[in-house]
Structures are given as C-alpha cells and as structure tokens.
Short mmCIF file of C-alpha atoms in Angstrom, two decimals:
data_model
loop_
_atom_site.label_atom_id
_atom_site.label_comp_id
_atom_site.label_asym_id
_atom_site.label_seq_id
_atom_site.Cartn_x
_atom_site.Cartn_y
_atom_site.Cartn_z
CA UNK A 935 -0.08 -0.05 -0.19
CA UNK A 936 1.08 3.41 -1.03
CA UNK A 937 0.84 6.88 0.79
CA UNK A 938 -0.05 9.77 -1.42
CA UNK A 939 0.68 13.36 -1.30
CA UNK A 940 3.07 12.97 1.73
CA UNK A 941 6.37 14.93 2.05
CA UNK A 942 9.19 13.13 3.54
CA UNK A 943 9.15 15.57 6.41
CA UNK A 944 5.83 14.35 7.51
CA UNK A 945 6.87 10.73 6.70
CA UNK A 946 9.89 10.93 9.05
CA UNK A 947 7.82 12.57 11.69
CA UNK A 948 5.19 9.62 12.25
CA UNK A 949 5.07 8.42 15.84
CA UNK A 950 7.39 5.50 16.94
CA UNK A 951 5.43 2.50 18.10
CA UNK A 952 5.32 2.41 22.00
CA UNK A 953 7.65 0.22 23.82
CA UNK A 954 7.70 -1.37 26.98
CA UNK A 955 11.39 -2.40 28.32
CA UNK A 956 11.74 -5.24 30.64
CA UNK A 957 15.30 -5.51 30.63
CA UNK A 958 17.19 -6.03 33.90
CA UNK A 959 19.11 -2.88 35.12
CA UNK A 960 22.82 -2.89 36.12
CA UNK A 961 26.01 -3.13 33.94
CA UNK A 962 26.35 -2.86 30.36
CA UNK A 963 26.25 -5.00 27.41
CA UNK A 964 29.22 -3.59 26.09
CA UNK A 965 31.68 -5.72 24.56
CA UNK A 966 35.55 -5.23 24.42
CA UNK A 967 34.89 -1.99 26.79
CA UNK A 968 38.26 -2.28 28.40
CA UNK A 969 39.79 -1.65 25.05
CA UNK A 970 37.83 1.48 24.07
CA UNK A 971 39.35 4.50 23.24
CA UNK A 972 38.78 7.13 25.73
CA UNK A 973 38.06 10.75 24.70
CA UNK A 974 39.52 13.64 26.43
CA UNK A 975 36.48 16.04 26.12
CA UNK A 976 32.89 15.34 25.77
CA UNK A 977 29.97 18.11 25.48
CA UNK A 978 26.46 18.88 23.74
CA UNK A 979 26.47 19.34 20.05
CA UNK A 980 24.45 22.48 20.02
CA UNK A 981 24.62 23.06 16.06
CA UNK A 982 22.71 19.51 15.59
CA UNK A 983 19.27 21.21 14.72
CA UNK A 984 17.02 21.29 11.65
CA UNK A 985 17.65 24.93 11.13
CA UNK A 986 21.29 24.54 10.95
CA UNK A 987 21.10 21.59 8.65
CA UNK A 988 18.56 23.64 6.15
CA UNK A 989 21.00 26.57 6.35
CA UNK A 990 23.82 24.26 5.36
CA UNK A 991 22.26 21.87 2.92
CA UNK A 992 19.29 24.26 2.10
CA UNK A 993 19.48 24.02 -1.82
CA UNK A 994 19.60 20.33 -1.70
CA UNK A 995 17.85 19.45 1.41
CA UNK A 996 14.81 21.43 1.35
CA UNK A 997 13.15 20.66 -2.18
CA UNK A 998 13.69 17.04 -1.35
CA UNK A 999 12.36 17.13 2.30
CA UNK A 1000 9.45 19.14 1.67
CA UNK A 1001 8.09 18.26 -1.61
CA UNK A 1002 4.85 15.66 -1.99
CA UNK A 1003 5.46 12.22 -2.90
CA UNK A 1004 2.62 9.83 -4.55
CA UNK A 1005 4.62 6.49 -4.15
CA UNK A 1006 6.13 6.30 -0.34
CA UNK A 1007 4.92 2.72 0.92
CA UNK A 1008 2.90 2.78 4.31
CA UNK A 1009 4.86 2.55 7.48
CA UNK A 1010 5.63 -0.76 8.54
CA UNK A 1011 2.87 -2.59 10.82
CA UNK A 1012 4.27 -3.44 14.27
CA UNK A 1013 2.25 -5.74 16.28
CA UNK A 1014 2.41 -4.63 20.05
CA UNK A 1015 3.45 -8.41 20.76
CA UNK A 1016 5.97 -9.53 20.24
CA UNK A 1017 7.78 -6.46 18.88
CA UNK A 1018 7.07 -3.74 21.04
CA UNK A 1019 8.28 -5.75 24.04
CA UNK A 1020 11.61 -5.14 24.86
CA UNK A 1021 13.59 -8.09 27.13
CA UNK A 1022 17.13 -7.75 25.76
CA UNK A 1023 19.19 -6.10 23.07
CA UNK A 1024 18.04 -8.68 20.23
CA UNK A 1025 14.56 -7.71 20.97
CA UNK A 1026 15.15 -4.10 20.27
CA UNK A 1027 17.30 -4.89 17.26
CA UNK A 1028 14.46 -6.99 15.67
CA UNK A 1029 11.96 -4.13 16.24
CA UNK A 1030 14.34 -1.34 14.81
CA UNK A 1031 15.18 -3.72 11.89
CA UNK A 1032 11.22 -3.82 11.01
CA UNK A 1033 10.36 -0.22 11.85
CA UNK A 1034 13.39 2.22 11.83
CA UNK A 1035 15.40 0.68 9.36
CA UNK A 1036 12.55 0.36 6.81
CA UNK A 1037 11.57 4.13 7.45
CA UNK A 1038 15.05 5.49 7.21
CA UNK A 1039 15.91 3.24 3.60
CA UNK A 1040 12.56 4.54 2.19
CA UNK A 1041 13.61 8.11 2.85
CA UNK A 1042 17.10 7.55 1.77
CA UNK A 1043 16.06 6.08 -1.70
CA UNK A 1044 13.32 8.84 -2.28
CA UNK A 1045 15.85 11.52 -1.33
CA UNK A 1046 18.58 10.37 -3.76
CA UNK A 1047 16.44 9.09 -6.67
CA UNK A 1048 14.63 12.72 -6.61
CA UNK A 1049 17.79 14.75 -5.89
CA UNK A 1050 19.09 16.40 -9.17
CA UNK A 1051 22.27 17.41 -7.36
CA UNK A 1052 22.90 13.64 -6.46
CA UNK A 1053 25.58 13.00 -9.11
CA UNK A 1054 26.88 9.48 -7.58
CA UNK A 1055 25.58 6.24 -8.75
CA UNK A 1056 26.28 5.06 -5.01
CA UNK A 1057 23.12 5.02 -3.13
CA UNK A 1058 23.37 5.20 0.80
CA UNK A 1059 21.48 2.64 2.87
CA UNK A 1060 21.09 1.56 6.45
CA UNK A 1061 22.16 -1.97 7.03
CA UNK A 1062 22.90 -4.17 9.80
CA UNK A 1063 26.50 -3.91 11.09
CA UNK A 1064 27.38 -7.48 9.72
CA UNK A 1065 26.64 -6.46 6.14
CA UNK A 1066 29.21 -3.75 6.28
CA UNK A 1067 33.00 -3.87 6.07
CA UNK A 1068 34.58 -2.62 9.40
CA UNK A 1069 38.21 -1.86 9.49
CA UNK A 1070 41.29 -3.76 8.31
CA UNK A 1071 42.76 -4.53 11.89
CA UNK A 1072 41.61 -4.92 15.53
CA UNK A 1073 42.11 -2.06 17.98
CA UNK A 1074 45.82 -1.24 18.49
CA UNK A 1075 45.59 -2.43 22.03
CA UNK A 1076 44.08 -5.83 21.49
CA UNK A 1077 46.22 -8.77 22.20
CA UNK A 1078 46.78 -11.41 19.66
CA UNK A 1079 46.18 -14.04 22.28
CA UNK A 1080 42.64 -15.02 23.02
CA UNK A 1081 41.47 -18.01 25.67
CA UNK A 1082 39.25 -18.83 23.15
CA UNK A 1083 41.83 -19.22 20.23
CA UNK A 1084 43.02 -22.79 19.65
CA UNK A 1085 46.72 -22.61 20.51
CA UNK A 1086 48.13 -23.80 17.16
CA UNK A 1087 46.18 -20.95 15.13
CA UNK A 1088 48.81 -18.52 13.78
CA UNK A 1089 48.67 -14.95 14.97
CA UNK A 1090 46.94 -13.34 11.82
CA UNK A 1091 43.95 -15.83 11.96
CA UNK A 1092 43.42 -15.04 15.64
CA UNK A 1093 43.58 -11.27 14.67
CA UNK A 1094 40.97 -11.74 12.22
CA UNK A 1095 38.68 -13.62 14.58
CA UNK A 1096 39.10 -10.85 17.10
CA UNK A 1097 37.99 -8.30 14.41
CA UNK A 1098 34.78 -10.29 13.81
CA UNK A 1099 34.05 -10.06 17.64
CA UNK A 1100 33.86 -6.55 17.84
CA UNK A 1101 31.78 -4.60 15.31
CA UNK A 1102 29.04 -2.20 15.39
CA UNK A 1103 25.19 -3.09 15.48
CA UNK A 1104 24.55 -0.93 12.80
CA UNK A 1105 26.04 0.62 9.41
CA UNK A 1106 25.76 3.40 7.02
CA UNK A 1107 27.08 2.38 3.58
CA UNK A 1108 27.42 3.67 0.18
CA UNK A 1109 26.73 0.79 -2.19
CA UNK A 1110 29.16 0.17 -4.92
CA UNK A 1111 27.47 -0.81 -8.07
CA UNK A 1112 28.19 -4.14 -9.68
CA UNK A 1113 30.15 -5.42 -6.41
CA UNK A 1114 29.57 -8.12 -4.24
CA UNK A 1115 32.00 -6.97 -1.62
CA UNK A 1116 31.02 -5.70 1.55
CA UNK A 1117 30.96 -1.85 1.70
CA UNK A 1118 32.89 0.24 4.49
CA UNK A 1119 30.77 1.30 7.29
CA UNK A 1120 30.49 5.25 6.95
CA UNK A 1121 28.27 5.59 9.93
CA UNK A 1122 28.53 3.24 12.89
CA UNK A 1123 25.66 2.77 15.08
CA UNK A 1124 25.02 0.78 18.35
CA UNK A 1125 21.67 -0.86 20.19
CA UNK A 1126 21.42 -0.64 23.73
CA UNK A 1127 18.10 -1.23 25.81
CA UNK A 1128 17.28 1.66 28.13
CA UNK A 1129 18.27 -0.18 31.27
CA UNK A 1130 21.92 -0.25 30.08
CA UNK A 1131 22.13 3.36 28.86
CA UNK A 1132 20.24 6.68 29.11
CA UNK A 1133 21.12 10.13 28.69
CA UNK A 1134 21.57 10.91 32.60
CA UNK A 1135 25.22 9.68 31.78
CA UNK A 1136 25.66 12.72 29.31
CA UNK A 1137 27.44 15.79 30.54
CA UNK A 1138 25.24 19.08 30.04
CA UNK A 1139 28.16 21.13 29.57
CA UNK A 1140 31.61 20.51 28.14
CA UNK A 1141 33.42 18.07 30.57
CA UNK A 1142 37.32 17.98 30.28
CA UNK A 1143 38.75 15.43 31.30
CA UNK A 1144 35.80 13.03 30.54
CA UNK A 1145 34.75 10.96 33.64
CA UNK A 1146 35.16 7.18 32.89
CA UNK A 1147 34.19 5.47 36.07
CA UNK A 1148 30.46 5.21 35.14
CA UNK A 1149 29.39 2.09 33.37
CA UNK A 1150 27.00 4.45 31.32
CA UNK A 1151 29.66 6.19 30.03
CA UNK A 1152 31.24 2.98 28.31
CA UNK A 1153 28.73 2.37 25.55
CA UNK A 1154 29.64 5.85 24.22
CA UNK A 1155 33.44 5.04 24.51
CA UNK A 1156 32.82 1.86 22.49
CA UNK A 1157 31.07 4.14 19.67
CA UNK A 1158 33.77 6.64 19.69
CA UNK A 1159 36.28 3.62 19.33
CA UNK A 1160 34.00 2.46 16.12
CA UNK A 1161 34.14 6.05 14.58
CA UNK A 1162 37.79 6.10 15.11
CA UNK A 1163 38.44 2.51 13.47
CA UNK A 1164 35.82 3.17 10.51
CA UNK A 1165 37.37 6.92 10.14
CA UNK A 1166 33.93 8.26 10.55
CA UNK A 1167 33.05 11.54 11.92
CA UNK A 1168 29.43 10.67 12.80
CA UNK A 1169 27.88 7.55 14.86
CA UNK A 1170 24.70 6.94 16.83
CA UNK A 1171 23.55 4.86 19.64
CA UNK A 1172 19.72 3.98 19.79
CA UNK A 1173 17.79 2.77 22.65
CA UNK A 1174 14.13 2.07 23.34
CA UNK A 1175 13.96 5.79 24.73
CA UNK A 1176 16.12 7.96 22.62
CA UNK A 1177 18.36 8.37 19.84
CA UNK A 1178 22.13 9.52 20.51
CA UNK A 1179 23.97 11.17 17.67
CA UNK A 1180 27.95 12.21 18.08
CA UNK A 1181 30.13 13.91 16.23
CA UNK A 1182 33.91 13.26 16.95
CA UNK A 1183 37.14 14.98 15.95
CA UNK A 1184 40.54 15.68 17.21
CA UNK A 1185 41.39 18.26 19.54
CA UNK A 1186 43.37 21.41 18.30
CA UNK A 1187 47.07 20.64 17.92
CA UNK A 1188 46.74 16.92 18.63
CA UNK A 1189 46.09 13.68 17.04
CA UNK A 1190 45.88 11.73 20.02
CA UNK A 1191 43.19 13.66 22.33
CA UNK A 1192 40.04 13.49 20.81
CA UNK A 1193 36.50 14.67 21.39
CA UNK A 1194 32.83 14.02 21.31
CA UNK A 1195 29.80 16.13 20.77
CA UNK A 1196 26.55 14.64 21.26
CA UNK A 1197 22.78 15.49 20.53
CA UNK A 1198 19.52 13.70 21.85
CA UNK A 1199 16.29 12.85 19.88
CA UNK A 1200 13.37 11.13 22.25
CA UNK A 1201 12.05 8.09 20.98
CA UNK A 1202 8.61 9.89 21.73
CA UNK A 1203 9.22 12.92 19.60
CA UNK A 1204 6.71 13.03 16.48
CA UNK A 1205 4.41 15.42 14.60
CA UNK A 1206 1.80 15.31 17.28
CA UNK A 1207 4.17 16.09 20.31
CA UNK A 1208 5.85 18.75 18.21
CA UNK A 1209 3.06 20.44 16.69
CA UNK A 1210 4.36 23.83 18.45
CA UNK A 1211 7.79 23.48 16.93
CA UNK A 1212 8.16 22.03 13.50
CA UNK A 1213 11.93 22.31 13.77
CA UNK A 1214 11.96 19.43 16.68
CA UNK A 1215 13.92 16.61 15.26
CA UNK A 1216 12.29 13.12 15.46
#
C-alpha cells in the first residue's frame, strides 16, 4: 500500500510505536569495553538542529524534504506483541530492523532518486553492522592472544577472529554498483536497551577530562572507538527511549586527544508532540 501526497518531512515525523522495556538494569552489554578509546573532552552538539541543517544543505535538502510524493510505502505494521516488548538487546534490534530501518531506507531512496544534485551512482543505505566492512585490523591495544583461540592458530588468524568479535550493530554504507564486496561502514551505530544506557550519563556542559568510572559512559566510548576505527566523524546509539547522535574529532593541535559532541532525540518525538515547534527533530 502506498501513501499519497506526503512529504518526507511528514513521513519521518510519524509516531514511533510505544515500547515496553523489561530488561534488567545494572551493568552494560558493552563488549570490549576495556579496549575502548577514551575521549579527552565531551559536550553538547549545539549545532545539530534542523535550522542548521537547512542552512548548510538548504539548496539540496529543502526541495527533497518538503516536496509531495505519491509513491511512499505505508509505514510498517508493528504488532504490540511481540515486537514492542523489549526483553534484551536482540528484541530491540528486531524492532528497529522492522520499523526504523525500513523507514530510513525508504526516505534515503526517495531523497537520492529525486535529487538532481545527487551525482553519484552509489546509493546510501542503513544496514546491519554485519553487512558492512569494518576496519582492516582490530584495535591497537587488542592482544593477539585470546583464551578462546586454539593454541595452534597463527597470529594473523587470531587477529581476524578478534576483528569479527567487535563490530557495530548498525552501519551506513554507500553501495558500489556491480560489486559483491561488503561496503565500508561510514556511519557506525549501536543498540542498547534503556536499562543499560540513558542520557543521564551525558554531561550538560563541556567536560574535560571525561569521567570514565560510570558504566553508562562505556557504550559511548565504544561508539567513539568505532568511529575512529571506521574513520567516520559521526555515529549513533539508539535505545527504546532515545537516539543519541555524536560527532567526533581531534582536539586542536593533537592527533591523540579526541572529543565527542552529542545530541539527543527522544523516541517519543513525533509530529503530534512537536506541533508547536516544526523544527523538532524526530
């Protein structure tokens, strides 16, 4: 079924399905946390606003975002049971694949096909992290040895196995025409239940140095590490309550000390809750 006479702006502002998180609290599900890179500074990303995006990309973004489409697919049907009952990270990923990924990919496809300024033949998609190529080597501080590795395995084989153990849950990719090879991950993303991470761990002002004792900081450090490994300046972490988007970079005069800027979008944001402010991101 298709939606008629609807803009991408309205299509992307539809209400998300209400979710119920039943995950136990305490600790995190972060893998490889001990080897995560640690940023030297963290603070709000004040420029991440619709007004700023329109100012930067106006000539290309505004016509695509607000034009009316006659062939948008209807939003996916999501049954309250079982998709909206979140018991662990895997439950949340199943929901996101059915709902969020479908909507994002539909919007990306329409934006690229109808954009006269889009000159590349390599469309951008949101895919599962395993569908993207992620780095050539494991982090510098990974050991070649692992208690799970057979003792007779050569070091290179063990390093390849370790690389596969730690990868983002999600990826943004730019497809290569006529290629069956995995495309590099240009936008790493992580999934966490809200019981394992929430925005309370984020500083409301710039923090230098960044406190690292909290378990709730570790997923952000993991995402920061993924951005460095994939040479991507942007990443995201999504829970059943909110979306965290980050921008990373190097501090002035240093290639060893990095920073994270962050912005939050609540899961509950939609066209109805944001009637008074059409610039609210959803």
